Amino acid sequence: MNRLMDAIVKPIAGPGLELRKVPVPEPKAGEVLIKIHKTAICGTDVHIYNWDPWAAEHIKHPPMTIGHEYVGEIAKLGEGVTGLQVGQRVSGEGHLTCHRCRNCRSGNIQWCKDTVSVGVDRDGAFAEYVCIPATNVILIDESIDEDVVAFFDAFGNATHTALMFPLIGEDVLITGAGPIGIIAVGICKFAGARRVIITDINDYRLGLARNMGADVAVNTAKEDLTQIMREQGIREGFDVGLEMSGSEIAFKQMLSVMRTGGKISLLGIGNKPFTLDMNSIIGKGLTLQGIYGRKMDNWHQMLSMVQGGLDVSPVITHRMHYTQFEEGFAAMNSGKSGKVILDWTTKK
Ligand code: NAD
Ligand code: ZN
């Protein structure tokens, strides 16, 4: 196939992105070609757009197509692919794993030592077509809203973090009302938590978290979290903490309000190392679990939760055509956004 397609490309090692014509990829043996319907902008894409130190370290071979949150349909099967059909609605796990290492063999693909990421290490999905291995394809029921499926990748991070520890009847603190923290609010309420309290220093995003069902959304730059805990009847501290800000201040605050014996899932990635008083963890007997990516089972959980009535669409704040991607990245960079959805179903 020598046809050309539109793609959002990182052209050089520096800030910015460009809409370009690039060849439609050809699925190799074991791969599937997916025609993209919708994509969503992730924080990682914003790092790549802005060309911060993380992007400079990880994007090794520009020019390349970026993006890894998407929904589409199977357009072509590579040699040897069985069990899938052209036309099926799909999304895809963005981490390509080796299937050979100890973690892969034990089902923990999120810990593969040789992970390759779509839209970071190889061409991504902000294009009319993307190629991924058939083993990474996720079939999506036609009943589910495509705008929501577009960000199942981020929803998967939220699911992995939120469902790491039992939630029924528990009081949960989420630090960081970015898109992933906001989605986590919906999951925790759906999974039976008693109180879900989320913190941020951005009022716009706290508003979105309230729309998602947070019992209290606290601006910790202005309000006293311990006072709110008292008002909510949280006497011994939070049972479960989901750190989703990457902020040292937020993490230390979380440690200070956890119940002795509490459990914390750590998703947020700080842009610098933290200094910690280890006794704030040891003395309280806290359990800390680092979270990376999502487990394959999280895809099943997301599909089931959505079909069971969980509505995560309140996190969507912007919908636009892919040719308006600059506007989408500006919205993400402004802090006044949840998820931004790009539509690839029509050409302009
Ligand atoms: P985001 O950057 O959009 O959201 C982070 C939020 O934290 C922002 O709204 C910010 O205002 C808030 N914040 C800053 N200081 C705070 C403070 N003191 N108290 C409370 N909140 C504060 O990020 P996102 O896309 O929602 O992702 C959440 C985090 O997870 C990020 O750190 C991201 O890098 C990380 N992440 C990790 C993985 C992984 O595999 N571990 C995957 C995806 C994202
Ligand atoms: Zn592996």
XYZ file of C-alpha atoms and ligand atoms in Angstrom:
393
model
C 0.000 0.000 0.000
C 1.719 3.198 -1.086
C -1.154 5.481 -0.163
C -0.551 8.554 1.966
C -2.461 9.537 5.120
C -2.636 12.490 7.493
C -0.625 12.113 10.706
C 0.365 14.330 13.643
C 4.131 14.083 13.646
C 6.988 15.143 15.926
C 9.157 16.483 13.083
C 12.417 17.240 14.908
C 13.928 16.986 18.398
C 12.292 20.182 19.729
C 8.934 21.745 20.689
C 5.804 21.464 18.538
C 4.001 19.000 16.260
C 3.107 19.069 12.572
C 0.239 17.665 10.483
C 1.962 15.795 7.643
C 1.312 13.301 4.875
C 3.044 10.013 5.649
C 2.719 6.543 4.066
C -0.116 4.334 5.340
C 1.708 1.597 7.325
C 1.600 -1.988 6.059
C 0.840 -4.637 8.731
C 3.721 -7.084 9.094
C 3.188 -10.757 9.957
C 1.209 -10.950 13.208
C 0.135 -7.280 13.020
C -3.191 -5.566 12.411
C -3.842 -2.300 10.569
C -6.419 -0.146 12.397
C -8.364 2.694 10.767
C -8.604 5.395 13.448
C -12.005 6.888 14.355
C -11.219 8.925 17.501
C -8.106 9.676 19.547
C -7.547 11.374 22.916
C -4.644 13.551 24.015
C -2.658 12.136 26.965
C -0.316 13.971 29.340
C 2.522 12.054 27.651
C 1.595 13.634 24.307
C 1.743 17.051 25.992
C 5.269 16.251 27.265
C 6.203 15.345 23.686
C 4.562 18.494 22.274
C 6.357 20.740 24.785
C 9.635 18.832 24.436
C 10.423 18.731 28.150
C 13.353 16.689 29.572
C 11.192 13.524 29.632
C 10.422 13.868 25.907
C 14.030 14.671 25.026
C 15.097 11.461 26.776
C 12.377 9.174 25.372
C 11.662 10.326 21.790
C 14.741 8.983 20.103
C 13.888 8.939 16.402
C 11.948 11.927 15.081
C 10.279 12.329 12.654
C 7.606 10.008 14.038
C 3.830 9.868 14.473
C 2.775 10.251 18.135
C -0.386 9.275 20.089
C -1.527 6.114 21.862
C -5.137 6.660 23.020
C -7.586 5.638 20.285
C -10.564 3.706 18.988
C -11.037 2.519 15.427
C -11.790 -0.488 13.263
C -9.660 -3.270 11.822
C -8.736 -2.337 8.224
C -6.359 -5.178 7.323
C -4.860 -8.308 8.887
C -1.151 -9.111 8.519
C 0.020 -12.594 7.567
C -0.855 -15.304 10.063
C -3.374 -13.273 12.110
C -6.365 -15.384 13.088
C -9.427 -14.796 15.255
C -9.940 -11.166 14.161
C -11.915 -9.712 11.265
C -11.776 -6.587 9.109
C -14.423 -4.099 10.304
C -14.362 -5.070 14.006
C -14.313 -2.134 16.411
C -11.100 -2.069 18.420
C -8.730 -0.205 20.670
C -5.231 -1.364 21.587
C -2.908 -1.881 24.521
C -0.136 0.649 23.905
C 2.648 -1.336 25.572
C 4.191 -3.941 23.285
C 5.797 -6.608 25.430
C 8.263 -9.432 24.801
C 6.100 -12.423 25.875
C 9.318 -14.140 27.017
C 10.537 -12.477 30.227
C 9.560 -13.727 33.666
C 6.881 -11.041 34.156
C 5.336 -11.566 30.722
C 5.193 -15.316 31.292
C 3.473 -14.831 34.625
C 0.828 -12.552 33.101
C 2.315 -9.323 34.444
C 2.912 -7.713 31.067
C 2.842 -4.241 32.687
C 6.254 -5.120 34.150
C 7.872 -6.449 30.953
C 11.559 -5.513 30.986
C 11.579 -4.852 27.211
C 8.424 -2.750 26.767
C 8.038 -0.790 23.526
C 5.447 2.030 23.636
C 3.165 2.987 20.756
C 3.537 6.693 19.973
C 6.824 6.956 21.906
C 9.165 4.193 20.690
C 7.321 3.462 17.430
C 4.764 5.242 15.227
C 1.559 6.080 17.066
C -2.151 6.530 16.527
C -2.574 10.261 15.815
C -3.024 9.313 12.167
C -5.632 7.858 9.872
C -4.123 4.378 10.449
C -1.914 2.643 13.015
C -0.320 -0.832 13.045
C -0.048 -2.897 16.243
C 0.555 -6.595 17.002
C -2.656 -8.633 16.935
C -1.971 -9.667 20.561
C -2.428 -6.008 21.602
C -5.798 -5.572 19.887
C -8.790 -5.161 22.229
C -12.249 -5.841 20.793
C -14.774 -3.189 21.842
C -18.522 -3.758 21.992
C -20.468 -1.521 19.574
C -22.735 -0.386 22.445
C -19.968 1.718 24.061
C -19.601 5.427 23.189
C -16.515 5.865 20.967
C -15.553 9.151 22.659
C -15.101 7.198 25.902
C -13.259 4.296 24.251
C -10.847 6.866 22.776
C -9.331 7.319 26.265
C -9.509 3.727 27.549
C -5.708 3.865 27.788
C -5.879 6.573 30.497
C -9.011 4.975 31.984
C -6.841 1.835 32.249
C -4.204 3.687 34.295
C -6.986 4.913 36.581
C -8.498 1.418 36.845
C -5.145 -0.209 37.584
C -4.433 2.330 40.344
C -7.931 2.466 41.848
C -8.591 -1.280 41.927
C -5.178 -2.274 43.329
C -6.676 -2.494 46.836
C -10.217 -3.397 47.993
C -12.507 -0.336 48.052
C -15.861 -1.469 49.415
C -16.786 0.742 52.372
C -13.369 2.413 52.400
C -12.550 6.126 52.587
C -10.362 7.057 49.624
C -8.100 10.063 49.109
C -7.070 10.900 45.543
C -4.317 13.515 45.211
C -4.353 15.190 41.768
C -7.503 15.938 39.744
C -5.869 15.554 36.345
C -7.866 13.507 33.831
C -6.703 10.248 35.454
C -7.593 11.370 38.994
C -11.020 12.525 37.782
C -11.703 9.165 36.114
C -10.515 7.396 39.301
C -13.239 9.230 41.265
C -15.892 7.557 39.100
C -14.265 4.130 39.471
C -13.952 4.377 43.280
C -17.593 5.407 43.686
C -18.676 2.629 41.302
C -16.560 0.096 43.213
C -18.288 0.892 46.509
C -15.989 3.287 48.377
C -17.695 5.123 51.283
C -16.142 8.571 50.792
C -14.049 9.685 47.818
C -12.185 12.909 48.463
C -9.939 14.426 45.799
C -7.420 17.246 46.099
C -5.873 19.617 43.575
C -4.841 23.260 43.386
C -6.794 23.848 40.171
C -10.453 24.826 40.710
C -11.502 24.046 37.123
C -10.364 20.437 37.454
C -11.863 20.091 40.930
C -15.174 21.094 39.323
C -14.837 18.222 36.848
C -14.084 15.835 39.734
C -17.322 16.962 41.446
C -19.221 16.244 38.210
C -17.695 12.747 38.301
C -19.189 12.184 41.762
C -16.473 13.149 44.261
C -17.936 13.526 47.757
C -15.630 16.497 48.305
C -13.167 18.119 45.890
C -10.670 20.093 47.953
C -8.414 22.928 46.849
C -5.557 22.347 49.298
C -4.063 25.757 48.496
C -7.147 27.325 50.135
C -8.881 24.684 52.283
C -7.926 22.544 55.272
C -8.127 18.837 54.418
C -8.194 17.695 58.068
C -11.220 19.911 58.737
C -13.012 18.339 55.743
C -12.111 14.862 57.029
C -13.784 15.704 60.354
C -16.894 16.992 58.571
C -17.042 13.765 56.548
C -16.689 11.532 59.592
C -13.237 10.240 58.639
C -11.848 9.813 62.153
C -8.816 7.515 61.856
C -7.541 8.631 58.444
C -7.981 7.440 54.862
C -7.982 3.698 54.235
C -6.797 3.929 50.619
C -4.734 6.629 48.882
C -4.324 7.093 45.128
C -1.408 9.429 44.383
C -2.113 10.892 40.933
C -0.378 14.279 40.997
C 3.358 13.545 40.967
C 3.633 16.362 43.541
C 5.887 15.944 46.575
C 3.634 18.267 48.589
C 0.549 16.206 47.747
C 2.277 12.904 48.529
C 3.517 14.128 51.909
C 0.045 15.407 52.715
C -1.366 11.998 51.793
C 1.096 10.234 54.113
C 0.046 12.542 56.949
C -3.681 11.743 56.655
C -3.560 7.975 56.043
C -4.926 5.580 58.652
C -2.330 3.339 60.309
C -2.264 0.233 58.121
C -3.556 2.181 55.107
C -2.705 1.338 51.511
C -1.400 3.677 48.793
C -1.205 3.209 45.015
C 1.406 5.472 43.433
C 0.762 6.489 39.814
C 1.925 10.126 39.664
C 5.403 10.691 38.299
C 7.229 13.666 39.794
C 9.565 15.749 37.691
C 12.182 15.561 40.433
C 13.168 13.187 43.290
C 11.272 13.519 46.618
C 12.856 13.743 50.073
C 10.933 11.725 52.659
C 10.901 11.024 56.365
C 10.750 7.221 56.103
C 9.123 7.050 59.514
C 5.972 8.587 58.017
C 5.623 5.247 56.180
C 7.230 2.813 58.626
C 5.601 4.142 61.790
C 2.131 3.831 60.217
C 2.785 0.429 58.654
C 1.649 1.757 55.277
C 1.637 -0.391 52.141
C 2.892 1.444 49.031
C 2.360 -0.010 45.568
C 3.954 1.509 42.460
C 1.657 1.407 39.427
C 2.893 1.268 35.849
C 0.631 1.195 32.811
C -2.303 -1.189 33.009
C -2.864 -4.912 33.303
C -4.551 -6.724 30.415
C -7.334 -7.605 32.865
C -7.984 -3.864 33.357
C -9.360 -3.761 29.783
C -11.930 -6.367 30.764
C -12.759 -4.462 33.965
C -13.229 -1.180 32.063
C -15.556 -2.729 29.493
C -17.535 -4.423 32.263
C -17.786 -1.297 34.428
C -18.988 0.834 31.493
C -21.523 -1.801 30.471
C -22.555 -2.024 34.133
C -23.384 1.704 34.234
C -20.158 3.585 35.039
C -20.203 6.851 33.053
C -16.743 8.418 32.738
C -17.778 10.894 30.025
C -17.861 13.892 32.470
C -14.048 14.010 32.086
C -14.429 14.976 28.394
C -14.205 18.755 27.973
C -13.205 19.227 24.333
C -14.159 17.500 21.074
C -12.569 18.684 17.823
C -11.400 17.638 14.369
C -7.816 16.349 14.211
C -6.766 19.285 12.033
C -7.438 21.500 15.115
C -4.902 19.611 17.224
C -3.023 22.837 18.123
C -6.177 24.036 19.908
C -6.393 20.703 21.725
C -2.816 20.887 22.996
C -3.330 24.519 24.038
C -6.376 23.423 26.084
C -4.319 20.672 27.755
C -1.456 23.071 28.488
C -3.870 25.654 29.960
C -4.919 23.315 32.802
C -8.548 24.103 31.879
C -9.286 20.748 30.323
C -10.144 17.171 31.086
C -9.888 14.826 28.119
C -9.591 16.300 24.622
C -11.005 14.065 21.862
C -9.846 14.347 18.240
C -12.160 13.108 15.476
C -10.558 11.294 12.498
C -13.787 10.057 10.847
C -13.987 12.939 8.358
C -11.370 14.647 6.182
C -11.249 18.441 5.861
P -1.953 15.798 35.149
O -0.588 16.362 35.167
O -2.944 16.276 34.139
O -2.620 15.957 36.598
C -1.908 16.132 37.761
C -2.734 17.051 38.652
O -2.078 17.179 39.906
C -2.909 18.471 38.078
O -4.297 18.771 37.915
C -2.222 19.349 39.108
O -2.846 20.625 39.268
C -2.353 18.476 40.364
N -1.489 18.900 41.476
C -0.321 19.596 41.445
N 0.104 19.867 42.680
C -0.815 19.335 43.535
C -0.940 19.301 44.946
N -0.029 19.863 45.740
N -2.011 18.673 45.480
C -2.941 18.083 44.697
N -2.873 18.101 43.336
C -1.821 18.716 42.768
O -1.756 14.223 35.015
P -2.682 13.003 34.522
O -2.593 12.881 33.054
O -4.026 13.034 35.167
O -1.805 11.834 35.164
C -1.663 11.740 36.582
C -0.249 11.419 36.975
O 0.056 10.063 36.614
C 0.846 12.265 36.311
O 1.881 12.493 37.240
C 1.344 11.365 35.184
O 2.676 11.670 34.818
C 1.246 10.021 35.827
N 1.080 8.868 34.936
C 1.719 7.732 35.302
C 1.539 6.578 34.568
C 2.189 5.323 35.009
O 2.189 4.344 34.259
N 2.730 5.299 36.234
C 0.720 6.579 33.426
C 0.057 7.755 33.089
C 0.234 8.902 33.853
Zn 8.451 -9.215 28.748
